[in-house]
CSV table of C-alpha atoms and ligand atoms in Angstrom, one decimal:
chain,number,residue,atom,x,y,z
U,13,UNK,CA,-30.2,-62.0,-40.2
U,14,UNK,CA,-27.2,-60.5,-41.8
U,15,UNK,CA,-27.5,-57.6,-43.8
U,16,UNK,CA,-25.9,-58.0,-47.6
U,17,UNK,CA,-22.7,-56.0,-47.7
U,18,UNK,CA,-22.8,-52.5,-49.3
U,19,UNK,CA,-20.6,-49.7,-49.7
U,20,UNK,CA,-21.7,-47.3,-46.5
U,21,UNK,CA,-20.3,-44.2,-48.1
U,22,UNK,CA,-23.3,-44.4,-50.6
U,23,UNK,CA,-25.9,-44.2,-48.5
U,24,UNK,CA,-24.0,-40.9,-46.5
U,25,UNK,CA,-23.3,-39.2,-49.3
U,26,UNK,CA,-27.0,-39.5,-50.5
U,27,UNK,CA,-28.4,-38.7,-47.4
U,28,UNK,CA,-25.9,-35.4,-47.2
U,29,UNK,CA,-26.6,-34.5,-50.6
U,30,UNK,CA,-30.4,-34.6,-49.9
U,31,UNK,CA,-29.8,-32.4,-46.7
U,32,UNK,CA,-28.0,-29.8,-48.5
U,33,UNK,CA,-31.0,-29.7,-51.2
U,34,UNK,CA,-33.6,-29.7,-48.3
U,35,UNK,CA,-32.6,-29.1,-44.8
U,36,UNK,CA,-35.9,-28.7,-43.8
U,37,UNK,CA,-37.0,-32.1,-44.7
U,38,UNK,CA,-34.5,-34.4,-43.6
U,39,UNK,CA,-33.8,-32.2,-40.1
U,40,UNK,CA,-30.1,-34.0,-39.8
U,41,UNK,CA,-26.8,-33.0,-40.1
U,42,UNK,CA,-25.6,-36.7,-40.3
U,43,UNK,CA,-27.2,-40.0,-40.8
U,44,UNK,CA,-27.8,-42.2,-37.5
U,45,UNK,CA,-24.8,-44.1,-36.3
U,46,UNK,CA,-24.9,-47.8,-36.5
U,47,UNK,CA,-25.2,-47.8,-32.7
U,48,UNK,CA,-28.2,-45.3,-32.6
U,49,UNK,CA,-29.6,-47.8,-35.0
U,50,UNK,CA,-29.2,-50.7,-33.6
U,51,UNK,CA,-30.7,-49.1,-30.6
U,52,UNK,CA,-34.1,-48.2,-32.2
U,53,UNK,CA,-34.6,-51.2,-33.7
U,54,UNK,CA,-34.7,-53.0,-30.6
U,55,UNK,CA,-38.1,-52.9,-30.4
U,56,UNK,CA,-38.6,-55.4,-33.6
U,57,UNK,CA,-40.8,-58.2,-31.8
U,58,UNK,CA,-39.2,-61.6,-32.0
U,59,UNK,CA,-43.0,-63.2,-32.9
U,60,UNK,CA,-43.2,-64.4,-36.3
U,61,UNK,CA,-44.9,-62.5,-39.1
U,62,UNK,CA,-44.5,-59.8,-36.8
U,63,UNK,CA,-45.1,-56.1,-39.2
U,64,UNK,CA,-42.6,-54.0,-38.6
U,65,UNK,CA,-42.9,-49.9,-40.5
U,66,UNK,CA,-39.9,-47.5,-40.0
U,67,UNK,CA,-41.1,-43.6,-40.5
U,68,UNK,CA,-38.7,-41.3,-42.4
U,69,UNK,CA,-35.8,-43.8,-43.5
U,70,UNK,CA,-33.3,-41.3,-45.1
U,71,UNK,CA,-29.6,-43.6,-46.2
U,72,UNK,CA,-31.5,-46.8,-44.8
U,73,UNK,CA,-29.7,-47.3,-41.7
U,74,UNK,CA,-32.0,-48.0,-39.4
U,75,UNK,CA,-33.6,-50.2,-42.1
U,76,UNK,CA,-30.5,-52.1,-42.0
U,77,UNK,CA,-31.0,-52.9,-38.3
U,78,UNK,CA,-34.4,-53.9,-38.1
U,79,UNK,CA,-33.9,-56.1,-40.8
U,80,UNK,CA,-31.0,-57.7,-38.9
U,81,UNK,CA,-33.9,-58.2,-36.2
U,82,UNK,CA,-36.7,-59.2,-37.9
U,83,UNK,CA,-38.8,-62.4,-37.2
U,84,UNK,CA,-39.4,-65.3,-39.5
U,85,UNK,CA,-42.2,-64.7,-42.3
U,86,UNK,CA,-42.0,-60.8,-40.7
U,87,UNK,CA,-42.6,-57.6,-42.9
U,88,UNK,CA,-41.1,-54.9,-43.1
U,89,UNK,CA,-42.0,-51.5,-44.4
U,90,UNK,CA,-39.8,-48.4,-44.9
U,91,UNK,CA,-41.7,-44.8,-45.6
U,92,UNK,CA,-40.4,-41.9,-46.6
U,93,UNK,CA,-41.2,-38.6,-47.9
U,94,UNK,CA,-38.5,-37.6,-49.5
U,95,UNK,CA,-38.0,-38.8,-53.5
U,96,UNK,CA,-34.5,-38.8,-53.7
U,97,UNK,CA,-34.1,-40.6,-50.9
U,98,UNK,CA,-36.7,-43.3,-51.5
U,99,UNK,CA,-34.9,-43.6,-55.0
U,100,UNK,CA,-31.9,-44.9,-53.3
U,101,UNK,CA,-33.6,-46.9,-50.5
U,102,UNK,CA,-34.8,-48.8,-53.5
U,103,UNK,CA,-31.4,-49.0,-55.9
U,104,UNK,CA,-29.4,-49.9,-52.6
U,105,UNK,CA,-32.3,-51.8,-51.1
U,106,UNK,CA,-34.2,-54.2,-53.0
U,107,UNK,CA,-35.5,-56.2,-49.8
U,108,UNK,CA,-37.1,-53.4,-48.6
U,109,UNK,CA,-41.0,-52.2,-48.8
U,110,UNK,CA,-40.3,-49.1,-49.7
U,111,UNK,CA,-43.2,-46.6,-49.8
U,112,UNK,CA,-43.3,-42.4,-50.4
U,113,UNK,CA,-45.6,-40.9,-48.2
U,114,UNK,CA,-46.1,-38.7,-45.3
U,115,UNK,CA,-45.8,-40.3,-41.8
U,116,UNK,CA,-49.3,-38.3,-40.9
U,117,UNK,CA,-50.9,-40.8,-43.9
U,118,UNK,CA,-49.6,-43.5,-41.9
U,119,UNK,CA,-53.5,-45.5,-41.2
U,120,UNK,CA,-54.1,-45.1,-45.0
U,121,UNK,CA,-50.7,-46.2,-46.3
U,122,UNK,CA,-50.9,-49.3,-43.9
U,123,UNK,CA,-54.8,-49.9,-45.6
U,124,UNK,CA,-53.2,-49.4,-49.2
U,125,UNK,CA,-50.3,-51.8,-48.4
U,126,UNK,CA,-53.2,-54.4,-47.0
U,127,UNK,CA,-52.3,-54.3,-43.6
U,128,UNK,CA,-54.5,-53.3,-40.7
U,129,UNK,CA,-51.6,-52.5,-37.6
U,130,UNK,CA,-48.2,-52.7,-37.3
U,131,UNK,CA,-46.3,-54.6,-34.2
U,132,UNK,CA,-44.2,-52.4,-33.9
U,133,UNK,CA,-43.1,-48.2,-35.2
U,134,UNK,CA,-39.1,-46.9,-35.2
U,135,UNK,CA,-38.9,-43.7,-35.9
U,136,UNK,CA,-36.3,-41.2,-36.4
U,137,UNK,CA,-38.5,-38.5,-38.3
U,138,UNK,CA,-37.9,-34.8,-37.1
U,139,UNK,CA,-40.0,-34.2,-34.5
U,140,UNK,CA,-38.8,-30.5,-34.0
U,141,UNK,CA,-39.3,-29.5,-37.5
U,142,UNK,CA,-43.2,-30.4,-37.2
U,143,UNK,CA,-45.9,-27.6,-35.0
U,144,UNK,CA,-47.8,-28.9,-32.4
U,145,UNK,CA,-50.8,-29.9,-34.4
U,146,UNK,CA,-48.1,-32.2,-36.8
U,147,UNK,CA,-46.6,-33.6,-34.0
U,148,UNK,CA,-50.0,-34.4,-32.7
U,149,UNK,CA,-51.5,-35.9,-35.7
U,150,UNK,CA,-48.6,-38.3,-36.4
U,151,UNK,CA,-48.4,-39.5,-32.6
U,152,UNK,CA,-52.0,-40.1,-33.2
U,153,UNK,CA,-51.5,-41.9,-36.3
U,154,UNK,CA,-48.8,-44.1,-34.8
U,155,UNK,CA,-50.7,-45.1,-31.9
U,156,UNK,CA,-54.1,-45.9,-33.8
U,157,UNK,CA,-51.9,-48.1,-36.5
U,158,UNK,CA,-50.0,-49.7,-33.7
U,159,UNK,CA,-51.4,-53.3,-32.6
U,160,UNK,CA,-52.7,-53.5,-28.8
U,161,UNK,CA,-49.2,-53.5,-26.8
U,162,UNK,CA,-47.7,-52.7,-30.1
U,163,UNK,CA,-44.1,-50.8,-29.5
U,164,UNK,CA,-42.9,-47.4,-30.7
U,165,UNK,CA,-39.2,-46.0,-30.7
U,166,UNK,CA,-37.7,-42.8,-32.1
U,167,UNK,CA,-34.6,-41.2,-32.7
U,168,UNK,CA,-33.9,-38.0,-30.4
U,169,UNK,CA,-30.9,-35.9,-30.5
U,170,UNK,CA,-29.8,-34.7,-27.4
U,171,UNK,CA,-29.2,-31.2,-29.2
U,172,UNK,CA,-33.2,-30.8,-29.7
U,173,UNK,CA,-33.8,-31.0,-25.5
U,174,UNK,CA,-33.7,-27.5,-24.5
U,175,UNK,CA,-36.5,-26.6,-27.8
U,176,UNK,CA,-40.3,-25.9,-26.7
U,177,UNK,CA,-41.4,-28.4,-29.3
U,178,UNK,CA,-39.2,-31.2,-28.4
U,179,UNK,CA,-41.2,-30.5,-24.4
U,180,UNK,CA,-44.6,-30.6,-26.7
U,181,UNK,CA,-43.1,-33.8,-27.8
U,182,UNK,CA,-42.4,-35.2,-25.1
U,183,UNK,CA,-45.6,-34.3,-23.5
U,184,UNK,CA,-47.7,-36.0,-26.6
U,185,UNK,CA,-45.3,-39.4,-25.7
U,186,UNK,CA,-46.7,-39.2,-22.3
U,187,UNK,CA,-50.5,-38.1,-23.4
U,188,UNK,CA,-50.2,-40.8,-25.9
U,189,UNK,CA,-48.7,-44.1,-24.6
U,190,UNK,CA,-49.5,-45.9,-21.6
U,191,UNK,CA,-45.7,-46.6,-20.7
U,192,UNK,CA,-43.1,-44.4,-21.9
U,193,UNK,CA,-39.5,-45.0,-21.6
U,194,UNK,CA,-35.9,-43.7,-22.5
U,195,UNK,CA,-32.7,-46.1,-23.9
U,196,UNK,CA,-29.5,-44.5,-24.6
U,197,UNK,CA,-27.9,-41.8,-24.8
U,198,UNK,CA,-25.4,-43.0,-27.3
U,199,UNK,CA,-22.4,-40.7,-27.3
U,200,UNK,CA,-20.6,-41.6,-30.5
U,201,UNK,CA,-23.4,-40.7,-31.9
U,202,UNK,CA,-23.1,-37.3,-33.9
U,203,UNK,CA,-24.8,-35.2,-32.6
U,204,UNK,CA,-25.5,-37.8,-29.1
U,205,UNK,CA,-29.1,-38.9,-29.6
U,206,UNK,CA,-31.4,-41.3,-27.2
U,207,UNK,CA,-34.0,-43.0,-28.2
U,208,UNK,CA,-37.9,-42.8,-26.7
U,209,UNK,CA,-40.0,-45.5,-26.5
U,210,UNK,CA,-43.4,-45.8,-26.2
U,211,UNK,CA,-46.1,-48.9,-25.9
U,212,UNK,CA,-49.6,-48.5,-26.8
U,213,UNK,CA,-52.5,-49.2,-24.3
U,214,UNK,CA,-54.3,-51.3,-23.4
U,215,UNK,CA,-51.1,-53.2,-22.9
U,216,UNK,CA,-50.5,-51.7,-19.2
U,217,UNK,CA,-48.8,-54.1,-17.3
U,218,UNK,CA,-46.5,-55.1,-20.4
U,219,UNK,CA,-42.5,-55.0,-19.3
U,220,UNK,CA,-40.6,-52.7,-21.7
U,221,UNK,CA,-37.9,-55.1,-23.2
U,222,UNK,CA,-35.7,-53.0,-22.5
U,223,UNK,CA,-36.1,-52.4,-18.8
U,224,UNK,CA,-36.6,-48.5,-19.1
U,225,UNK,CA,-39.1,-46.3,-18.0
U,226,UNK,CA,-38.4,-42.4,-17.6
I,306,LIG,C1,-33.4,-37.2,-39.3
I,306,LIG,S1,-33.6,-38.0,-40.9
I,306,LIG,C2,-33.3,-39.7,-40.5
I,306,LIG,C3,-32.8,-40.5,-41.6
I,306,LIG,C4,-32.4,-41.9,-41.3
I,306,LIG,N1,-33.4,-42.8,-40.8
I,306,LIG,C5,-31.3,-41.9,-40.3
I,306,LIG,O1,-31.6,-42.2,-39.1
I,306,LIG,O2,-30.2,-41.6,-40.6
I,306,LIG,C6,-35.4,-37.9,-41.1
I,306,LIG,C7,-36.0,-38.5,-42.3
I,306,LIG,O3,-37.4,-38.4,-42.2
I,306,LIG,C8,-37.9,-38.0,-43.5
I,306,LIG,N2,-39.2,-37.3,-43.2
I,306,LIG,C9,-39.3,-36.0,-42.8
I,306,LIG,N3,-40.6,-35.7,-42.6
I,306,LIG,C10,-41.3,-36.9,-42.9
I,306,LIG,C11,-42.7,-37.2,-43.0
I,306,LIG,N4,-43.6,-36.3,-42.6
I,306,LIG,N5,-43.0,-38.5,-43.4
I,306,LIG,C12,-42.1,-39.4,-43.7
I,306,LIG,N6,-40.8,-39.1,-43.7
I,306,LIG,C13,-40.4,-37.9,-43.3
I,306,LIG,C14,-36.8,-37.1,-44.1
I,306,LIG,O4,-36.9,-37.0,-45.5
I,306,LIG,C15,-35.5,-37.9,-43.6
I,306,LIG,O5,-35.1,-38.9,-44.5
């Protein structure tokens, strides 16, 4: 599916304004780049009515992707902590569940929205900006929401590699999911990101899509 056509400058300047206000919360310096995108979202199952919930949305980009790869009768959920932002996901937006909340809520925002897993998590929240216990919780609260085999994906700057809590991170990927897996690193992207994937037990012998195991 295409996505409707909309003036891309909005949704920088929005997310750059809301990083200036709070660079704390949004943990960017530039929204995703289309390719990045594009990248994450390819994890969006192609079975129908397939759920689909993106974690920290910011401009919608990545929104924009997985909508361009979502299954008949799918659904798809965007959450976001930040107000400003989930103001314009929803001016810019209007096909989009958009809900405010904290990704470590996850299991209860899924209950309250009636649903009782998701197929499949994209992420591009800001792992280095959470402690370990943060970090711990909200890996935990993605794989517990995610259905058996259910896929996970997020947004990594290459910039964040050399930190101790991107290693904690990358440790709770491995602690957490049965298969874990690397796609990218996209270049053009600004600052060059790659994205990590993850697949929840007790799906063992499922083949990543994407042919990539680290
Ligand atoms: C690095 S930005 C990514 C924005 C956008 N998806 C993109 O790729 O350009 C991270 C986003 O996660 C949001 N965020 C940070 N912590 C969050 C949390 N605990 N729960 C939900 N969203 C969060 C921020 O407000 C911000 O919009």
């Amino acid at each position: 599916m295409l996505s409707e056509t909309r003036p891309a400058g909005g949704d920088t300047l929005t997310f750059l304004g809301a990083i200036m206000r709070n660079p704390q919360q949004l943990g960017a310096i530039a929204p995703s780049s289309k390719a990045i995108a594009r990248l994450a979202a390819s994890i969006v199952p192609d079975s129908p009515g397939a759920v689909v919930v993106e974690l920290g949305a910011g401009g919608g980009v990545i929104s924009d992707a997985i909508r361009d790869r979502m299954p008949p009768g799918g659904r798809q959920l965007a959450l976001e902590i930040n107000e400003g932002m989930v103001r314009h996901l929803r001016r810019t937006r209007p096909w989009l569940e958009v809900i405010t909340g904290d990704a470590g809520d996850l299991g209860k925002i899924l209950r309250e929205a009636g649903l009782s897993h998701a197929d499949a998590i994209v992420s591009s929240l800001p792992w280095t900006l959470f402690d370990d216990a943060q970090q711990k919780l909200i890996l935990e609260e993605i794989a517990s929401s995610l259905a058996p085999g259910g896929r996970f994906s997020t947004v990594t700057t290459l910039t964040v590699m050399p930190f101790q809590r991107f290693r904690n991170f990358r440790g709770l990927m491995h602690s957490t999911f049965a298969t874990v897996g690397t796609l990218g690193p996209v270049w053009r992207n600004v600052p060059p990101a790659l994205i990590y994937t993850g697949v929840r037990s007790p799906d063992l012998l499922a083949e990543d899509p994407s042919g990539a195991t680290e």
